[in-house]
Amino acid sequence: MSNALAPYRRLTIKIGSALLVDGKTGKLRTEWLAALAEDLAALKAQGISLVIVSSGAIALGRRLLNLDAKSLPLDQSQAAASAGQIALSQAWAEALGRHGIVTGQILLTPNITEERRYFLNARTTISTLLGLGAVPIINENDSVATAEIRYGDNDRLSARVATMIEADCLILLSDVDGLYTAPPAKDPNATHLPFVAAITPEIDAMAGGAASHLSRGGMTTKVEAGKIATQAGTAMIIAKGTETHPLRALSEGVRHTLFAPVETKAHARKRWIMGHLELVGSIHVDAGAARALLDGRSLLPIGVTRVTGDFDRGDAVAIFDPDGREIARGLATLGREEADSVKGKNSRAVSDLLGIGTRSELVHRDNMVVLMGLEAKV
Ligand code: GLU
């Protein structure tokens, strides 16, 4: 059986409430979480970056506040989220802390993931945590999100998070082992689909199913998540997480559905830059330029402190931050000598030196692959 996780270096893993919280007692499934933490630590030890999107705040908070109505009014479910989120982050900090892994909590709402300024900032925080070896634990900020501005389900939230950090795969762990041709509980002839090449209207139609009582998303929100992820070049896996060690099981080939990412031209180009070029030079940049690159901007001469190697225009170069870490690779717009002569200079001085009309960036963002969390990201 093949290892479903083998191709991936950066994972976003969404954990549903029904896995973390016992439906009958409302208590945390501590042993299950401990086993999952072992799986996560094993992946991390292989150098894989992990971002967790964890549900369970409302489910845990219900018990803490003695709210047992089957469906809670909005104010009570927000109160439950508020109390439950503390228990949830504590549980994660303890479970991963046992493996020497530090966790960071980030609570998001759609205005953060959709407004560019907040988006960039949240993304920088997540990538900084990854760079520092921590595991970000993300949930929706349910206690303050309003009815109009909320995801409501963590399937779509996790897809946005995955695309935000350019994860190469989003794993949705839930109580189903993937997509079926029809809801299996209702249709005995339903068959399991191991692979979905593209989310067509037929696939949409297969997804009509109900959610379990603790979580909000059913198969519909999972397929919606699949659209967000795959369009941005992130693969998605739906797998059953109810048994212990669900990620280990995936690496041992347990049944799941894989949704193939859509390969965009830009994505293919970046993959090519990353994989097939010999690096013939290095460009060292200051802290401001390093931040700009991590935010998705081009490299300008003003942020360059040192140029080494021997490269011509169009050759591949590695870009290093002030601590000497490689943070990006890209194609240089100028050759070594020209690059050296413009380093530290502003755009005006650059055009004075090289002639008006010269492109002011030394490596354009379209020709650059940023490596976050210290490892290659295409
Ligand atoms: N954010 C919710 C919680 O933590 C869960 C949403 C979902 O189940 O998808 O309780």
mmCIF file of C-alpha atoms and ligand atoms in Angstrom:
data_model
loop_
_atom_site.group_PDB
_atom_site.id
_atom_site.type_symbol
_atom_site.label_atom_id
_atom_site.label_comp_id
_atom_site.label_asym_id
_atom_site.label_seq_id
_atom_site.Cartn_x
_atom_site.Cartn_y
_atom_site.Cartn_z
ATOM 1 C CA MET A 1 0.000 0.000 0.000
ATOM 2 C CA SER A 2 1.401 3.362 -0.896
ATOM 3 C CA ASN A 3 2.151 6.277 1.388
ATOM 4 C CA ALA A 4 -0.519 8.900 0.662
ATOM 5 C CA LEU A 5 1.528 11.611 2.383
ATOM 6 C CA ALA A 6 4.864 10.979 0.655
ATOM 7 C CA PRO A 7 4.671 13.821 -1.927
ATOM 8 C CA TYR A 8 4.007 16.601 0.577
ATOM 9 C CA ARG A 9 6.276 18.973 2.487
ATOM 10 C CA ARG A 10 3.721 21.356 3.950
ATOM 11 C CA LEU A 11 0.410 20.120 5.306
ATOM 12 C CA THR A 12 -2.688 21.764 6.657
ATOM 13 C CA ILE A 13 -4.666 19.274 8.711
ATOM 14 C CA LYS A 14 -8.251 19.902 9.714
ATOM 15 C CA ILE A 15 -9.546 18.010 12.714
ATOM 16 C CA GLY A 16 -13.308 17.781 13.114
ATOM 17 C CA SER A 17 -15.139 18.158 16.432
ATOM 18 C CA ALA A 18 -16.514 14.620 16.250
ATOM 19 C CA LEU A 19 -12.948 13.283 16.475
ATOM 20 C CA LEU A 20 -11.693 15.440 19.322
ATOM 21 C CA VAL A 21 -14.795 15.418 21.482
ATOM 22 C CA ASP A 22 -16.798 12.384 22.579
ATOM 23 C CA GLY A 23 -20.347 12.841 21.298
ATOM 24 C CA LYS A 24 -21.944 11.273 24.383
ATOM 25 C CA THR A 25 -19.904 12.677 27.255
ATOM 26 C CA GLY A 26 -18.765 15.959 25.669
ATOM 27 C CA LYS A 27 -15.262 15.196 26.954
ATOM 28 C CA LEU A 28 -12.018 15.495 25.069
ATOM 29 C CA ARG A 29 -10.845 12.193 23.543
ATOM 30 C CA THR A 30 -7.484 12.457 25.257
ATOM 31 C CA GLU A 31 -6.025 9.155 24.120
ATOM 32 C CA TRP A 32 -6.980 9.745 20.542
ATOM 33 C CA LEU A 33 -5.373 13.188 20.650
ATOM 34 C CA ALA A 34 -2.217 11.748 22.223
ATOM 35 C CA ALA A 35 -1.950 9.226 19.364
ATOM 36 C CA LEU A 36 -2.528 11.943 16.766
ATOM 37 C CA ALA A 37 0.182 14.047 18.415
ATOM 38 C CA GLU A 38 2.585 11.110 17.955
ATOM 39 C CA ASP A 39 1.747 11.011 14.248
ATOM 40 C CA LEU A 40 2.240 14.773 13.958
ATOM 41 C CA ALA A 41 5.572 14.655 15.779
ATOM 42 C CA ALA A 42 6.741 11.896 13.417
ATOM 43 C CA LEU A 43 5.840 14.003 10.366
ATOM 44 C CA LYS A 44 7.494 17.048 11.834
ATOM 45 C CA ALA A 45 10.654 15.059 12.495
ATOM 46 C CA GLN A 46 10.783 14.437 8.732
ATOM 47 C CA GLY A 47 10.927 18.205 8.196
ATOM 48 C CA ILE A 48 7.287 18.561 7.167
ATOM 49 C CA SER A 49 5.645 21.877 8.147
ATOM 50 C CA LEU A 50 2.312 21.439 9.894
ATOM 51 C CA VAL A 51 -0.583 23.807 10.379
ATOM 52 C CA ILE A 52 -3.582 22.460 12.281
ATOM 53 C CA VAL A 53 -7.118 23.750 11.933
ATOM 54 C CA SER A 54 -8.932 22.387 14.947
ATOM 55 C CA SER A 55 -12.648 22.391 15.651
ATOM 56 C CA GLY A 56 -14.049 21.460 19.004
ATOM 57 C CA ALA A 57 -14.357 24.752 20.867
ATOM 58 C CA ILE A 58 -18.136 24.797 20.884
ATOM 59 C CA ALA A 59 -18.396 21.082 21.606
ATOM 60 C CA LEU A 60 -16.035 21.381 24.618
ATOM 61 C CA GLY A 61 -17.570 24.629 25.843
ATOM 62 C CA ARG A 62 -21.066 23.144 25.927
ATOM 63 C CA ARG A 63 -20.029 20.737 28.624
ATOM 64 C CA LEU A 64 -18.059 23.324 30.591
ATOM 65 C CA LEU A 65 -21.070 25.644 30.681
ATOM 66 C CA ASN A 66 -23.706 22.902 31.022
ATOM 67 C CA LEU A 67 -25.424 23.783 27.791
ATOM 68 C CA ASP A 68 -27.055 20.621 26.538
ATOM 69 C CA ALA A 69 -29.783 21.731 24.157
ATOM 70 C CA LYS A 70 -29.264 19.955 20.829
ATOM 71 C CA SER A 71 -29.060 23.191 18.927
ATOM 72 C CA LEU A 72 -27.843 26.266 20.785
ATOM 73 C CA PRO A 73 -28.980 29.846 20.097
ATOM 74 C CA LEU A 74 -26.191 31.998 18.639
ATOM 75 C CA ASP A 75 -25.322 33.835 21.875
ATOM 76 C CA GLN A 76 -24.935 30.566 23.777
ATOM 77 C CA SER A 77 -22.886 28.905 21.089
ATOM 78 C CA GLN A 78 -20.584 31.938 21.052
ATOM 79 C CA ALA A 79 -20.258 31.712 24.826
ATOM 80 C CA ALA A 80 -19.540 27.977 24.471
ATOM 81 C CA ALA A 81 -16.852 28.733 21.874
ATOM 82 C CA SER A 82 -15.284 31.247 24.218
ATOM 83 C CA ALA A 83 -15.009 28.819 27.137
ATOM 84 C CA GLY A 84 -14.211 25.816 24.963
ATOM 85 C CA GLN A 85 -11.420 27.497 23.005
ATOM 86 C CA ILE A 86 -9.296 27.757 26.161
ATOM 87 C CA ALA A 87 -9.717 24.041 26.831
ATOM 88 C CA LEU A 88 -8.999 23.265 23.194
ATOM 89 C CA SER A 89 -5.750 25.195 22.984
ATOM 90 C CA GLN A 90 -4.649 23.800 26.302
ATOM 91 C CA ALA A 91 -5.271 20.287 25.022
ATOM 92 C CA TRP A 92 -3.182 20.942 21.905
ATOM 93 C CA ALA A 93 -0.384 22.634 23.823
ATOM 94 C CA GLU A 94 -0.175 19.649 26.179
ATOM 95 C CA ALA A 95 -0.455 16.954 23.519
ATOM 96 C CA LEU A 96 2.231 18.423 21.250
ATOM 97 C CA GLY A 97 4.235 19.814 24.158
ATOM 98 C CA ARG A 98 4.902 16.214 25.223
ATOM 99 C CA HIS A 99 6.921 15.912 22.025
ATOM 100 C CA GLY A 100 8.782 19.145 22.636
ATOM 101 C CA ILE A 101 6.646 20.986 20.075
ATOM 102 C CA VAL A 102 5.469 24.529 20.798
ATOM 103 C CA THR A 103 1.981 25.501 19.617
ATOM 104 C CA GLY A 104 0.649 28.943 18.691
ATOM 105 C CA GLN A 105 -3.042 29.841 18.632
ATOM 106 C CA ILE A 106 -4.555 31.878 15.807
ATOM 107 C CA LEU A 107 -8.256 32.677 15.606
ATOM 108 C CA LEU A 108 -9.483 33.839 12.222
ATOM 109 C CA THR A 109 -12.592 35.334 10.675
ATOM 110 C CA PRO A 110 -13.358 35.805 6.967
ATOM 111 C CA ASN A 111 -12.439 39.491 7.041
ATOM 112 C CA ILE A 112 -8.932 38.441 8.068
ATOM 113 C CA THR A 113 -8.527 35.827 5.363
ATOM 114 C CA GLU A 114 -10.144 37.975 2.657
ATOM 115 C CA GLU A 115 -8.730 41.475 3.278
ATOM 116 C CA ARG A 116 -5.247 41.719 1.872
ATOM 117 C CA ARG A 117 -3.615 43.679 4.676
ATOM 118 C CA TYR A 118 -4.877 41.345 7.413
ATOM 119 C CA PHE A 119 -4.280 38.359 5.190
ATOM 120 C CA LEU A 120 -0.612 39.238 4.677
ATOM 121 C CA ASN A 121 -0.154 39.852 8.346
ATOM 122 C CA ALA A 122 -1.785 36.583 9.405
ATOM 123 C CA ARG A 123 0.259 34.758 6.785
ATOM 124 C CA THR A 124 3.472 36.307 8.057
ATOM 125 C CA THR A 125 2.622 35.259 11.615
ATOM 126 C CA ILE A 126 1.943 31.696 10.500
ATOM 127 C CA SER A 127 5.115 31.488 8.436
ATOM 128 C CA THR A 128 7.159 32.987 11.269
ATOM 129 C CA LEU A 129 5.779 30.359 13.654
ATOM 130 C CA LEU A 130 6.677 27.653 11.132
ATOM 131 C CA GLY A 131 10.148 29.102 10.732
ATOM 132 C CA LEU A 132 10.568 28.938 14.497
ATOM 133 C CA GLY A 133 9.591 25.280 14.515
ATOM 134 C CA ALA A 134 6.175 25.788 16.140
ATOM 135 C CA VAL A 135 2.835 24.358 15.054
ATOM 136 C CA PRO A 136 0.065 26.945 14.555
ATOM 137 C CA ILE A 137 -3.334 25.774 15.819
ATOM 138 C CA ILE A 138 -6.096 27.643 14.050
ATOM 139 C CA ASN A 139 -9.837 27.953 14.581
ATOM 140 C CA GLU A 140 -12.523 30.407 13.641
ATOM 141 C CA ASN A 141 -12.932 33.224 16.142
ATOM 142 C CA ASP A 142 -16.418 31.916 16.910
ATOM 143 C CA SER A 143 -17.031 33.943 20.046
ATOM 144 C CA VAL A 144 -17.043 37.257 18.154
ATOM 145 C CA ALA A 145 -17.726 36.329 14.519
ATOM 146 C CA THR A 146 -21.127 37.663 13.510
ATOM 147 C CA ALA A 147 -23.728 35.676 11.614
ATOM 148 C CA GLU A 148 -22.902 37.556 8.408
ATOM 149 C CA ILE A 149 -19.135 37.382 8.771
ATOM 150 C CA ARG A 150 -18.251 33.836 9.548
ATOM 151 C CA TYR A 151 -17.216 30.655 7.855
ATOM 152 C CA GLY A 152 -19.357 28.617 10.199
ATOM 153 C CA ASP A 153 -17.568 25.437 9.208
ATOM 154 C CA ASN A 154 -13.901 24.641 9.536
ATOM 155 C CA ASP A 155 -13.777 22.756 6.214
ATOM 156 C CA ARG A 156 -13.779 25.948 4.161
ATOM 157 C CA LEU A 157 -11.745 27.837 6.769
ATOM 158 C CA SER A 158 -9.033 25.177 6.580
ATOM 159 C CA ALA A 159 -9.028 25.401 2.780
ATOM 160 C CA ARG A 160 -8.418 29.140 2.995
ATOM 161 C CA VAL A 161 -5.649 28.585 5.508
ATOM 162 C CA ALA A 162 -4.070 25.934 3.271
ATOM 163 C CA THR A 163 -4.056 28.261 0.267
ATOM 164 C CA MET A 164 -2.869 31.168 2.392
ATOM 165 C CA ILE A 165 0.289 29.321 3.375
ATOM 166 C CA GLU A 166 0.546 27.525 0.020
ATOM 167 C CA ALA A 167 0.301 24.114 1.635
ATOM 168 C CA ASP A 168 0.766 21.364 -0.892
ATOM 169 C CA CYS A 169 -1.964 19.280 0.701
ATOM 170 C CA LEU A 170 -4.994 19.854 2.902
ATOM 171 C CA ILE A 171 -6.112 16.831 4.906
ATOM 172 C CA LEU A 172 -9.652 16.807 6.240
ATOM 173 C CA LEU A 173 -9.907 14.270 9.034
ATOM 174 C CA SER A 174 -13.512 13.490 9.788
ATOM 175 C CA ASP A 175 -15.837 10.562 10.423
ATOM 176 C CA VAL A 176 -16.040 9.513 6.762
ATOM 177 C CA ASP A 177 -13.290 7.890 4.709
ATOM 178 C CA GLY A 178 -13.872 9.980 1.632
ATOM 179 C CA LEU A 179 -16.357 10.811 -1.065
ATOM 180 C CA TYR A 180 -18.923 8.290 -2.269
ATOM 181 C CA THR A 181 -21.043 8.330 -5.404
ATOM 182 C CA ALA A 182 -24.024 8.900 -3.054
ATOM 183 C CA PRO A 183 -24.401 9.284 0.737
ATOM 184 C CA PRO A 184 -23.522 5.721 1.896
ATOM 185 C CA ALA A 185 -25.933 5.830 4.837
ATOM 186 C CA LYS A 186 -28.849 6.290 2.446
ATOM 187 C CA ASP A 187 -27.760 4.390 -0.622
ATOM 188 C CA PRO A 188 -26.484 0.813 -0.337
ATOM 189 C CA ASN A 189 -25.082 0.987 -3.878
ATOM 190 C CA ALA A 190 -22.859 3.970 -3.087
ATOM 191 C CA THR A 191 -19.254 3.357 -4.062
ATOM 192 C CA HIS A 192 -16.135 5.017 -2.701
ATOM 193 C CA LEU A 193 -14.074 7.288 -4.972
ATOM 194 C CA PRO A 194 -10.325 7.067 -4.300
ATOM 195 C CA PHE A 195 -9.419 9.878 -6.690
ATOM 196 C CA VAL A 196 -11.158 12.995 -7.965
ATOM 197 C CA ALA A 197 -9.333 14.601 -10.890
ATOM 198 C CA ALA A 198 -11.603 17.657 -11.066
ATOM 199 C CA ILE A 199 -14.623 18.868 -9.117
ATOM 200 C CA THR A 200 -17.306 18.671 -11.774
ATOM 201 C CA PRO A 201 -21.075 19.246 -11.270
ATOM 202 C CA GLU A 202 -21.393 15.440 -10.960
ATOM 203 C CA ILE A 203 -18.983 15.488 -8.018
ATOM 204 C CA ASP A 204 -20.981 18.345 -6.489
ATOM 205 C CA ALA A 205 -24.123 16.270 -6.800
ATOM 206 C CA MET A 206 -22.519 13.311 -5.016
ATOM 207 C CA ALA A 207 -21.698 15.469 -2.002
ATOM 208 C CA GLY A 208 -25.217 16.165 -0.734
ATOM 209 C CA GLY A 209 -25.057 14.746 2.779
ATOM 210 C CA ALA A 210 -25.871 15.694 6.344
ATOM 211 C CA ALA A 211 -23.414 16.778 9.009
ATOM 212 C CA SER A 212 -22.967 14.891 12.265
ATOM 213 C CA HIS A 213 -24.575 16.619 15.254
ATOM 214 C CA LEU A 214 -21.398 18.141 16.741
ATOM 215 C CA SER A 215 -19.799 19.522 13.612
ATOM 216 C CA ARG A 216 -21.158 21.964 11.115
ATOM 217 C CA GLY A 217 -19.802 20.696 7.848
ATOM 218 C CA GLY A 218 -21.064 17.702 5.878
ATOM 219 C CA MET A 219 -19.745 16.461 2.555
ATOM 220 C CA THR A 220 -21.004 19.638 0.865
ATOM 221 C CA THR A 221 -18.643 21.950 2.751
ATOM 222 C CA LYS A 222 -15.829 19.417 2.193
ATOM 223 C CA VAL A 223 -16.285 19.554 -1.541
ATOM 224 C CA GLU A 224 -16.524 23.363 -1.327
ATOM 225 C CA ALA A 225 -13.220 23.262 0.562
ATOM 226 C CA GLY A 226 -11.873 21.073 -2.231
ATOM 227 C CA LYS A 227 -12.728 23.750 -4.788
ATOM 228 C CA ILE A 228 -10.910 26.463 -2.821
ATOM 229 C CA ALA A 229 -7.860 24.276 -2.261
ATOM 230 C CA THR A 230 -7.460 22.614 -5.657
ATOM 231 C CA GLN A 231 -7.995 25.855 -7.602
ATOM 232 C CA ALA A 232 -5.059 27.326 -5.715
ATOM 233 C CA GLY A 233 -2.839 24.348 -6.479
ATOM 234 C CA THR A 234 -3.279 22.546 -3.140
ATOM 235 C CA ALA A 235 -4.266 18.869 -3.162
ATOM 236 C CA MET A 236 -6.948 17.720 -0.713
ATOM 237 C CA ILE A 237 -7.434 14.424 1.072
ATOM 238 C CA ILE A 238 -10.586 13.405 2.910
ATOM 239 C CA ALA A 239 -9.842 10.609 5.358
ATOM 240 C CA LYS A 240 -11.454 8.951 8.319
ATOM 241 C CA GLY A 241 -9.896 10.061 11.539
ATOM 242 C CA THR A 242 -11.975 8.237 14.120
ATOM 243 C CA GLU A 243 -9.473 5.410 14.763
ATOM 244 C CA THR A 244 -6.236 6.147 16.599
ATOM 245 C CA HIS A 245 -3.182 7.189 14.541
ATOM 246 C CA PRO A 246 -5.137 8.457 11.540
ATOM 247 C CA LEU A 247 -2.109 10.068 9.860
ATOM 248 C CA ARG A 248 0.048 7.010 10.283
ATOM 249 C CA ALA A 249 -2.818 5.056 8.721
ATOM 250 C CA LEU A 250 -2.752 7.423 5.732
ATOM 251 C CA SER A 251 0.941 6.909 5.296
ATOM 252 C CA GLU A 252 0.246 3.168 5.356
ATOM 253 C CA GLY A 253 -2.282 3.511 2.566
ATOM 254 C CA VAL A 254 -5.651 3.502 4.362
ATOM 255 C CA ARG A 255 -8.679 4.283 2.179
ATOM 256 C CA HIS A 256 -9.275 7.977 1.444
ATOM 257 C CA THR A 257 -10.245 10.317 -1.390
ATOM 258 C CA LEU A 258 -7.562 12.435 -3.048
ATOM 259 C CA PHE A 259 -8.625 15.578 -4.916
ATOM 260 C CA ALA A 260 -5.994 16.569 -7.470
ATOM 261 C CA PRO A 261 -4.763 20.160 -7.485
ATOM 262 C CA VAL A 262 -5.277 22.312 -10.551
ATOM 263 C CA GLU A 263 -1.859 23.046 -11.986
ATOM 264 C CA THR A 264 -1.803 26.720 -12.950
ATOM 265 C CA LYS A 265 0.781 28.094 -15.363
ATOM 266 C CA ALA A 266 2.329 30.172 -12.589
ATOM 267 C CA HIS A 267 2.514 27.084 -10.399
ATOM 268 C CA ALA A 268 4.146 25.007 -13.116
ATOM 269 C CA ARG A 269 6.700 27.757 -13.717
ATOM 270 C CA LYS A 270 7.587 27.970 -10.047
ATOM 271 C CA ARG A 271 7.897 24.213 -9.815
ATOM 272 C CA TRP A 272 10.311 24.405 -12.731
ATOM 273 C CA ILE A 273 12.360 27.157 -11.055
ATOM 274 C CA MET A 274 12.544 25.099 -7.904
ATOM 275 C CA GLY A 275 13.300 21.742 -9.377
ATOM 276 C CA HIS A 276 15.330 22.038 -12.521
ATOM 277 C CA LEU A 277 17.807 24.816 -12.224
ATOM 278 C CA GLU A 278 21.388 24.914 -11.214
ATOM 279 C CA LEU A 279 21.963 27.827 -8.860
ATOM 280 C CA VAL A 280 24.878 29.869 -10.094
ATOM 281 C CA GLY A 281 24.787 32.844 -7.744
ATOM 282 C CA SER A 282 23.671 34.158 -4.377
ATOM 283 C CA ILE A 283 22.051 37.408 -3.380
ATOM 284 C CA HIS A 284 22.115 38.470 0.261
ATOM 285 C CA VAL A 285 19.377 40.835 1.430
ATOM 286 C CA ASP A 286 18.560 42.948 4.477
ATOM 287 C CA ALA A 287 15.734 42.223 6.929
ATOM 288 C CA GLY A 288 13.267 44.569 5.199
ATOM 289 C CA ALA A 289 13.746 42.903 1.828
ATOM 290 C CA ALA A 290 13.499 39.441 3.425
ATOM 291 C CA ARG A 291 10.114 40.391 4.898
ATOM 292 C CA ALA A 292 8.946 41.810 1.568
ATOM 293 C CA LEU A 293 9.815 38.538 -0.188
ATOM 294 C CA LEU A 294 7.931 36.489 2.408
ATOM 295 C CA ASP A 295 4.968 38.808 1.772
ATOM 296 C CA GLY A 296 5.077 37.906 -1.906
ATOM 297 C CA ARG A 297 6.846 40.979 -3.297
ATOM 298 C CA SER A 298 9.682 41.292 -5.803
ATOM 299 C CA LEU A 299 13.315 41.777 -4.811
ATOM 300 C CA LEU A 300 14.486 45.365 -5.362
ATOM 301 C CA PRO A 301 18.168 46.363 -5.513
ATOM 302 C CA ILE A 302 17.791 48.627 -2.470
ATOM 303 C CA GLY A 303 17.435 45.624 -0.139
ATOM 304 C CA VAL A 304 20.497 43.820 -1.501
ATOM 305 C CA THR A 305 23.615 43.786 0.666
ATOM 306 C CA ARG A 306 25.925 41.366 -1.172
ATOM 307 C CA VAL A 307 26.068 39.495 -4.470
ATOM 308 C CA THR A 308 28.240 36.426 -5.070
ATOM 309 C CA GLY A 309 28.800 33.800 -7.761
ATOM 310 C CA ASP A 310 28.805 34.235 -11.467
ATOM 311 C CA PHE A 311 25.437 34.631 -13.165
ATOM 312 C CA ASP A 312 23.946 36.173 -16.250
ATOM 313 C CA ARG A 313 20.556 37.744 -16.762
ATOM 314 C CA GLY A 314 17.940 34.964 -16.513
ATOM 315 C CA ASP A 315 20.078 32.611 -14.436
ATOM 316 C CA ALA A 316 18.820 31.053 -11.224
ATOM 317 C CA VAL A 317 20.054 32.498 -7.950
ATOM 318 C CA ALA A 318 19.507 31.756 -4.286
ATOM 319 C CA ILE A 319 18.437 34.584 -1.970
ATOM 320 C CA PHE A 320 19.648 34.670 1.640
ATOM 321 C CA ASP A 321 18.372 36.642 4.654
ATOM 322 C CA PRO A 322 20.712 38.479 7.085
ATOM 323 C CA ASP A 323 21.011 35.283 9.172
ATOM 324 C CA GLY A 324 22.360 33.427 6.161
ATOM 325 C CA ARG A 325 19.213 31.343 5.646
ATOM 326 C CA GLU A 326 18.101 30.693 2.108
ATOM 327 C CA ILE A 327 14.656 32.258 1.837
ATOM 328 C CA ALA A 328 13.939 32.195 -1.891
ATOM 329 C CA ARG A 329 15.126 31.143 -5.317
ATOM 330 C CA GLY A 330 14.511 32.947 -8.540
ATOM 331 C CA LEU A 331 15.650 34.113 -11.923
ATOM 332 C CA ALA A 332 17.820 37.249 -11.861
ATOM 333 C CA THR A 333 16.837 40.159 -14.107
ATOM 334 C CA LEU A 334 20.447 41.397 -14.167
ATOM 335 C CA GLY A 335 23.778 39.660 -14.470
ATOM 336 C CA ARG A 336 26.264 39.485 -11.597
ATOM 337 C CA GLU A 337 28.211 42.647 -12.417
ATOM 338 C CA GLU A 338 25.167 44.835 -12.962
ATOM 339 C CA ALA A 339 23.506 43.407 -9.870
ATOM 340 C CA ASP A 340 26.599 44.240 -7.862
ATOM 341 C CA SER A 341 26.665 47.800 -9.167
ATOM 342 C CA VAL A 342 23.029 48.522 -8.194
ATOM 343 C CA LYS A 343 22.971 46.834 -4.782
ATOM 344 C CA GLY A 344 21.657 49.107 -2.015
ATOM 345 C CA LYS A 345 20.460 51.681 -4.528
ATOM 346 C CA ASN A 346 16.934 53.020 -4.937
ATOM 347 C CA SER A 347 15.002 52.663 -8.199
ATOM 348 C CA ARG A 348 15.901 56.166 -9.359
ATOM 349 C CA ALA A 349 19.616 55.617 -8.899
ATOM 350 C CA VAL A 350 19.252 52.262 -10.660
ATOM 351 C CA SER A 351 17.723 53.833 -13.769
ATOM 352 C CA ASP A 352 20.361 56.605 -13.677
ATOM 353 C CA LEU A 353 22.990 53.891 -13.709
ATOM 354 C CA LEU A 354 21.532 51.369 -16.125
ATOM 355 C CA GLY A 355 19.306 53.577 -18.273
ATOM 356 C CA ILE A 356 15.667 54.536 -18.125
ATOM 357 C CA GLY A 357 13.282 51.693 -18.780
ATOM 358 C CA THR A 358 15.414 49.097 -17.018
ATOM 359 C CA ARG A 359 13.233 46.900 -14.854
ATOM 360 C CA SER A 360 13.699 47.993 -11.318
ATOM 361 C CA GLU A 361 13.405 44.611 -9.660
ATOM 362 C CA LEU A 362 16.380 42.315 -9.381
ATOM 363 C CA VAL A 363 14.189 39.212 -9.132
ATOM 364 C CA HIS A 364 10.551 39.592 -10.117
ATOM 365 C CA ARG A 365 7.977 37.883 -7.895
ATOM 366 C CA ASP A 366 6.625 35.875 -10.856
ATOM 367 C CA ASN A 367 10.063 34.346 -11.273
ATOM 368 C CA MET A 368 10.618 33.601 -7.618
ATOM 369 C CA VAL A 369 9.808 30.756 -5.256
ATOM 370 C CA VAL A 370 9.743 31.713 -1.601
ATOM 371 C CA LEU A 371 10.884 29.053 0.841
ATOM 372 C CA MET A 372 8.939 29.355 4.056
ATOM 373 C CA GLY A 373 9.642 27.574 7.283
ATOM 374 C CA LEU A 374 13.115 26.818 5.939
ATOM 375 C CA GLU A 375 12.067 24.362 3.318
ATOM 376 C CA ALA A 376 11.338 24.410 -0.358
ATOM 377 C CA LYS A 377 7.896 25.481 -1.364
ATOM 378 C CA VAL A 378 6.728 25.368 -4.954
HETATM 379 N N1 GLU B 1 -15.253 26.391 14.868
HETATM 380 C C1 GLU B 1 -16.145 25.445 15.451
HETATM 381 C C2 GLU B 1 -15.642 24.963 16.790
HETATM 382 O O1 GLU B 1 -14.493 25.049 17.094
HETATM 383 C C3 GLU B 1 -16.364 24.201 14.601
HETATM 384 C C4 GLU B 1 -16.835 24.423 13.201
HETATM 385 C C5 GLU B 1 -16.967 23.069 12.491
HETATM 386 O O2 GLU B 1 -17.360 22.103 13.098
HETATM 387 O O3 GLU B 1 -16.659 22.988 11.318
HETATM 388 O O4 GLU B 1 -16.371 24.435 17.581
#
